[in-house]
XYZ file of C-alpha atoms in Angstrom:
438
model
C 171.688 138.672 78.847
C 168.033 141.020 79.415
C 165.129 139.409 78.495
C 162.807 141.608 76.170
C 160.103 141.455 78.589
C 162.559 142.315 81.674
C 163.387 145.468 80.280
C 159.715 146.893 80.332
C 159.663 145.568 83.817
C 160.489 148.180 86.467
C 161.511 147.261 90.753
C 159.205 148.751 92.871
C 159.747 152.285 93.768
C 160.077 153.435 97.165
C 158.711 156.809 98.386
C 155.524 158.613 98.169
C 155.287 157.721 94.385
C 154.091 154.061 95.241
C 150.664 153.789 96.191
C 149.369 150.490 98.207
C 146.780 148.270 96.042
C 143.300 149.615 96.310
C 139.937 147.520 96.742
C 139.141 147.475 93.074
C 142.193 145.198 92.379
C 146.033 145.531 91.865
C 147.972 148.407 93.132
C 149.350 150.847 90.859
C 152.277 153.763 90.870
C 151.326 157.417 90.299
C 154.865 158.081 88.380
C 153.699 155.495 85.309
C 151.262 155.265 82.861
C 148.327 152.959 83.027
C 149.665 150.362 80.571
C 153.088 150.262 81.968
C 151.164 149.288 85.285
C 149.702 146.261 83.432
C 152.321 145.465 81.787
C 154.319 145.273 85.219
C 151.497 142.936 87.000
C 151.106 140.833 84.111
C 154.991 139.822 83.705
C 155.893 136.891 85.616
C 158.768 136.449 87.811
C 162.562 135.541 86.578
C 162.084 132.119 88.476
C 158.725 131.400 87.131
C 160.357 132.262 83.214
C 162.767 130.117 83.722
C 160.838 126.786 84.944
C 157.516 127.364 83.766
C 156.333 127.032 80.325
C 154.891 129.570 78.523
C 151.239 128.105 78.846
C 150.582 126.128 81.614
C 148.007 123.356 80.419
C 144.289 123.266 81.700
C 143.637 120.879 84.337
C 141.517 117.717 82.780
C 137.847 117.636 83.518
C 136.917 115.744 86.528
C 134.293 112.815 86.192
C 131.514 115.672 87.101
C 132.768 117.973 84.215
C 133.222 115.126 81.484
C 129.605 113.589 81.987
C 126.612 115.051 80.905
C 123.596 114.153 82.654
C 122.524 112.122 79.620
C 125.345 110.241 79.418
C 125.633 106.934 81.227
C 129.139 106.503 81.754
C 132.079 109.017 83.127
C 135.337 109.492 82.151
C 138.222 110.070 84.610
C 142.332 111.652 83.611
C 144.931 109.782 84.940
C 146.376 112.909 87.063
C 150.064 111.627 87.231
C 150.057 112.259 83.366
C 147.233 114.634 81.680
C 148.454 113.545 78.184
C 147.504 109.988 78.885
C 143.822 109.292 77.119
C 140.184 109.570 79.861
C 139.788 106.101 80.831
C 135.952 105.324 80.979
C 134.445 104.681 84.363
C 131.944 101.654 85.682
C 128.664 102.619 84.019
C 125.985 104.715 86.268
C 124.166 102.996 89.010
C 120.855 103.080 87.207
C 122.615 101.587 83.688
C 123.800 98.758 85.810
C 120.577 97.820 87.302
C 118.762 97.861 83.858
C 121.334 95.293 82.703
C 120.879 93.415 85.671
C 116.867 93.430 85.476
C 117.231 92.293 81.901
C 119.286 89.493 82.388
C 116.723 88.401 85.666
C 114.027 88.728 83.191
C 115.690 86.347 80.867
C 116.622 83.784 83.505
C 113.109 83.652 84.843
C 111.585 83.157 81.375
C 114.204 80.703 80.560
C 113.503 78.997 83.852
C 109.637 78.691 83.564
C 109.871 77.236 80.285
C 112.032 74.593 81.527
C 109.731 73.710 84.251
C 106.810 73.897 82.461
C 108.262 70.973 79.742
C 109.253 69.463 83.100
C 106.446 69.436 84.603
C 104.335 68.245 81.773
C 106.112 65.110 81.481
C 106.370 63.983 85.306
C 103.874 62.129 86.864
C 102.644 58.272 87.064
C 102.605 58.178 83.005
C 105.806 59.570 82.095
C 106.244 61.910 78.841
C 109.723 62.707 77.560
C 110.376 66.335 76.758
C 110.750 65.783 73.502
C 107.612 63.862 72.720
C 106.145 67.141 74.617
C 107.544 69.460 72.139
C 106.430 67.050 69.407
C 102.944 66.962 70.299
C 102.568 70.886 71.200
C 104.021 71.411 67.606
C 101.816 69.193 66.279
C 99.072 70.767 67.722
C 100.070 74.124 66.618
C 100.318 72.948 62.985
C 104.383 73.566 62.787
C 104.969 69.838 61.787
C 105.985 67.159 64.750
C 103.905 64.039 65.944
C 101.242 63.279 68.053
C 101.308 60.831 71.000
C 99.781 57.915 71.216
C 96.038 58.084 72.630
C 96.880 57.963 76.451
C 99.378 60.015 75.936
C 97.417 62.967 73.892
C 95.144 62.644 77.165
C 97.430 63.035 79.579
C 99.279 66.163 78.726
C 96.374 67.815 77.172
C 93.742 67.151 79.794
C 95.706 66.803 82.749
C 99.193 68.271 82.740
C 99.121 71.276 80.925
C 96.017 72.638 82.320
C 97.324 72.312 85.545
C 100.874 73.654 84.235
C 99.262 76.897 82.911
C 96.595 77.215 86.069
C 100.107 77.565 88.266
C 101.519 80.054 86.064
C 98.563 81.959 86.277
C 98.088 81.488 90.232
C 101.780 82.562 90.826
C 101.640 85.194 88.882
C 98.457 86.633 90.272
C 99.797 86.006 93.753
C 103.359 87.482 93.427
C 102.028 90.556 91.886
C 99.463 90.851 94.402
C 102.073 90.668 97.019
C 104.493 93.565 95.491
C 101.201 95.600 94.834
C 100.356 95.078 98.602
C 103.900 96.217 99.966
C 103.964 99.046 97.831
C 100.404 100.023 99.023
C 101.324 99.750 102.653
C 104.691 101.141 102.554
C 105.955 97.818 104.635
C 107.561 94.666 103.973
C 105.559 92.365 105.850
C 102.133 93.200 103.584
C 101.123 89.871 101.826
C 97.976 88.711 101.141
C 97.598 85.778 102.918
C 99.392 87.143 105.931
C 96.957 89.690 106.458
C 93.858 88.234 105.894
C 92.790 88.580 102.348
C 93.435 85.031 100.726
C 91.246 84.037 103.793
C 88.684 86.141 103.273
C 88.259 85.269 99.537
C 88.332 81.712 100.443
C 85.521 82.294 102.602
C 83.210 84.016 99.525
C 84.441 80.763 97.542
C 83.460 78.286 100.623
C 80.404 80.218 101.120
C 79.093 79.835 97.497
C 80.023 76.160 97.689
C 78.287 75.276 100.932
C 74.669 77.429 99.955
C 74.775 76.329 96.380
C 74.923 79.199 94.807
C 75.182 79.515 90.949
C 73.403 82.852 89.790
C 76.599 83.418 87.739
C 77.308 79.884 86.240
C 80.932 79.376 86.139
C 81.785 82.878 87.371
C 79.825 82.232 90.829
C 82.775 80.976 92.770
C 84.892 83.765 91.509
C 82.618 86.911 91.914
C 81.699 85.889 95.573
C 85.806 85.180 95.856
C 86.298 88.719 94.799
C 83.616 90.313 96.963
C 84.637 89.019 100.067
C 88.542 89.556 99.384
C 87.078 93.107 98.721
C 85.713 93.432 102.036
C 88.471 91.928 103.848
C 91.407 94.105 102.242
C 89.280 97.425 102.613
C 88.833 96.297 106.583
C 92.388 95.188 106.818
C 93.128 98.769 105.325
C 90.733 101.195 107.939
C 91.856 99.197 110.782
C 95.729 99.113 110.604
C 95.873 102.622 109.845
C 96.291 105.211 112.864
C 97.094 108.918 112.333
C 97.759 108.727 108.316
C 99.880 106.018 109.121
C 100.370 102.186 108.235
C 101.743 100.397 111.444
C 103.342 97.046 110.925
C 102.350 95.623 114.496
C 98.795 96.762 114.051
C 98.738 95.192 110.360
C 99.889 91.530 111.393
C 97.798 91.359 114.763
C 94.239 92.818 112.306
C 95.415 89.898 109.647
C 95.952 87.325 112.286
C 92.405 88.648 113.740
C 90.803 88.478 110.855
C 92.543 84.791 109.544
C 91.291 83.709 112.958
C 87.437 84.747 112.236
C 87.522 83.289 108.580
C 88.465 80.227 109.873
C 85.781 80.407 112.120
C 83.351 80.686 109.209
C 84.833 78.032 107.374
C 84.475 75.897 109.989
C 80.355 76.920 110.644
C 80.218 75.877 106.487
C 81.627 72.967 106.844
C 79.858 71.803 110.242
C 76.591 72.471 107.914
C 77.747 71.101 104.571
C 77.238 67.464 103.140
C 80.392 65.333 102.631
C 80.422 66.039 99.074
C 80.733 69.788 99.993
C 83.142 69.488 103.032
C 85.585 67.496 100.605
C 85.295 71.039 97.888
C 85.579 73.046 101.262
C 88.950 70.967 102.420
C 90.209 72.041 99.301
C 90.237 75.341 99.830
C 91.663 75.478 103.294
C 94.530 73.061 102.069
C 95.388 74.705 98.437
C 95.817 72.439 95.509
C 95.688 72.179 91.588
C 94.953 68.819 91.566
C 91.438 69.489 89.801
C 92.830 72.033 87.440
C 90.745 71.703 83.868
C 90.934 74.267 81.139
C 87.005 75.642 82.066
C 88.474 76.315 85.284
C 91.646 78.083 83.247
C 88.840 80.421 81.120
C 86.980 81.050 84.348
C 89.760 82.434 86.043
C 92.056 83.955 83.249
C 90.261 87.421 82.555
C 90.427 88.220 86.381
C 94.046 87.609 86.315
C 95.254 88.789 82.750
C 93.307 92.103 83.784
C 94.787 92.696 87.026
C 98.472 91.606 85.415
C 98.072 93.892 82.695
C 97.257 97.011 84.924
C 99.239 96.765 87.737
C 102.339 97.600 85.657
C 100.679 100.736 84.801
C 101.121 101.991 88.822
C 104.665 101.574 89.453
C 105.752 105.104 88.900
C 103.014 106.247 90.973
C 104.333 103.577 93.596
C 107.955 104.532 93.046
C 107.203 108.146 94.384
C 104.426 106.609 97.260
C 107.618 105.088 98.231
C 108.913 108.540 99.251
C 105.643 108.736 101.433
C 102.615 110.306 101.419
C 103.194 113.913 101.858
C 106.234 113.739 99.244
C 104.013 112.036 96.980
C 101.021 114.671 97.416
C 103.497 117.284 96.813
C 104.169 115.456 93.544
C 100.986 115.210 92.295
C 99.721 112.040 93.505
C 96.212 111.419 95.051
C 97.163 109.041 97.386
C 93.835 107.685 98.429
C 92.405 107.347 94.793
C 96.079 105.094 94.125
C 95.581 103.056 96.958
C 91.667 102.545 96.349
C 92.591 101.256 92.885
C 95.433 99.133 93.794
C 93.366 97.667 96.640
C 90.850 96.866 93.684
C 93.684 95.329 91.422
C 94.984 93.266 94.830
C 91.576 91.818 95.214
C 90.715 90.738 91.696
C 94.100 89.052 91.700
C 93.634 87.291 94.910
C 90.198 86.516 94.072
C 90.979 84.950 91.002
C 93.781 82.517 92.485
C 91.690 81.263 95.626
C 88.769 80.872 93.052
C 90.487 77.990 91.490
C 93.728 77.257 93.734
C 92.394 77.574 97.477
C 94.579 79.280 100.178
C 98.257 79.408 98.824
C 100.279 81.304 101.319
C 103.563 83.287 101.306
C 104.296 83.621 97.760
C 103.454 87.162 97.907
C 105.689 87.651 100.186
C 108.537 85.402 99.164
C 108.979 86.602 95.711
C 109.067 90.492 95.873
C 111.614 90.366 98.751
C 114.237 87.777 96.541
C 113.394 90.347 93.877
C 114.128 93.407 96.061
C 117.591 91.900 97.236
C 118.638 91.113 93.681
C 117.587 94.375 92.010
C 116.812 96.771 94.415
C 112.944 98.223 95.224
C 112.228 100.059 92.178
C 108.515 98.595 90.974
C 108.859 99.186 87.326
C 111.009 96.090 87.501
C 109.264 94.803 90.564
C 105.511 94.524 89.688
C 106.146 92.504 86.493
C 109.031 90.545 87.870
C 107.264 89.650 90.971
C 104.425 87.813 88.452
C 106.997 86.245 86.858
C 109.089 84.859 89.377
C 105.694 83.740 91.326
C 104.918 81.478 88.401
C 108.255 80.083 88.219
C 107.746 79.559 91.945
C 104.187 77.921 92.056
C 104.791 76.023 88.821
C 108.200 74.470 90.964
C 106.203 73.938 94.062
C 103.325 72.255 92.230
C 105.937 70.035 90.689
C 107.289 68.861 93.993
C 103.828 68.688 95.393
C 103.034 65.934 92.893
C 106.496 64.035 93.299
C 107.764 64.539 96.414
C 105.765 61.621 98.384
C 104.658 59.363 95.051
C 101.885 58.201 94.648
C 100.381 60.543 97.192
C 100.217 64.219 96.326
C 101.046 67.183 99.160
C 98.394 70.050 99.285
C 100.635 72.638 97.823
C 99.266 75.519 100.202
C 100.784 73.221 103.101
C 103.979 73.237 101.403
C 104.526 76.910 100.686
C 103.373 77.359 104.140
C 106.247 75.206 104.928
C 108.849 76.893 103.395
C 107.197 80.225 103.809
C 106.691 80.749 107.404
C 110.566 80.249 108.026
C 111.220 82.882 105.776
C 108.561 85.381 107.531
C 109.835 84.453 111.039
C 113.310 85.889 109.593
C 112.099 88.888 108.277
C 109.845 89.813 110.843
C 112.833 89.411 113.151
C 115.160 91.462 110.686
C 112.422 94.753 110.333
C 112.114 94.743 114.183
C 116.157 95.160 114.264
C 116.124 97.618 111.811
C 113.271 99.392 113.329
C 114.729 99.335 117.100
C 111.785 97.610 118.557
C 107.976 97.926 118.301
C 107.163 98.564 121.933
């Protein structure tokens, strides 16, 4: 039996009438018409007609073909059974990171709220959490009930100013640390490590020791801001070499600045009276024991301004992390960006030091923990560091008040005891990754 298309297919002819394939495509026979040659070239062999279907199924698209650039997931067909519906693959890395950032923010907010409630009720005068909430509802006009006279005074005049101040200081230091690491382009930059906190403390101590009051309640904050700005500018200029910021030079400059600031503080202590010595000791050790609502209001504008401005630089910090030259090619004015961020860091650091003294390692510890948890993107890292810094300092202040009752540990000493081992581990890890600094 002969198939219809087999009758159209002629056997290959021998002799001079068959010509080889030309350079333009399939060969043609001189004794046949072009239509016959086309049918001959297009006809499949007998084996193919017996085994293959008339139309071969098209290959299922791979992950790269099935997903458009705007889609968050990819689909993948089963190669063993093309008829099976494609199964969705895992979400893209950016989507997973965004979801993780969302849950991290929720967890940090819940932790901060819980710590604030616990801290407001914990101390020598115990206030249950339910009573704290009832008093807050009563103050807001949402029902609830006030506490007794002593309880209301302790809660609203002692505990809550301290909690709010710890929140502002921790957020300022955490955000300043994230900005410093982005500006200098290395993981070891931190306001306390490179001397900015000590420099701002010198300004505050000078205002106390010299009895300055030309800005009223703002005098200490203004002096701390100016001294912190001078310090961070000096560190920035001295740590650059050949257009780059060297890690070793940065750390050594910070050591020198801290030593010089300590000498200036000692000089002011030598010439101060007993009352001023107590205040200067407060700046050296770091504490929130003297928190009041006027101090909260004095530092609130600086802290809020810095915290609101900082997230707007997140995208440019991501581009700067690629390197100075690629950032310039992408339209970033690197020097202007660094100058603006240095001003923001000085503002945040001055706001923290003016009311709490020298509290180190918050700006170093917090951004690294968040970077390990959700990657180096600054869109989450900058606001997340502010939120996590608030959590860490509220918890640290609670520990400082309760670990050695009835005495109170200096908050700066406690954070240094926790942060120093972490800094040592980070220093060795960075050195090992860079293959040494010699």
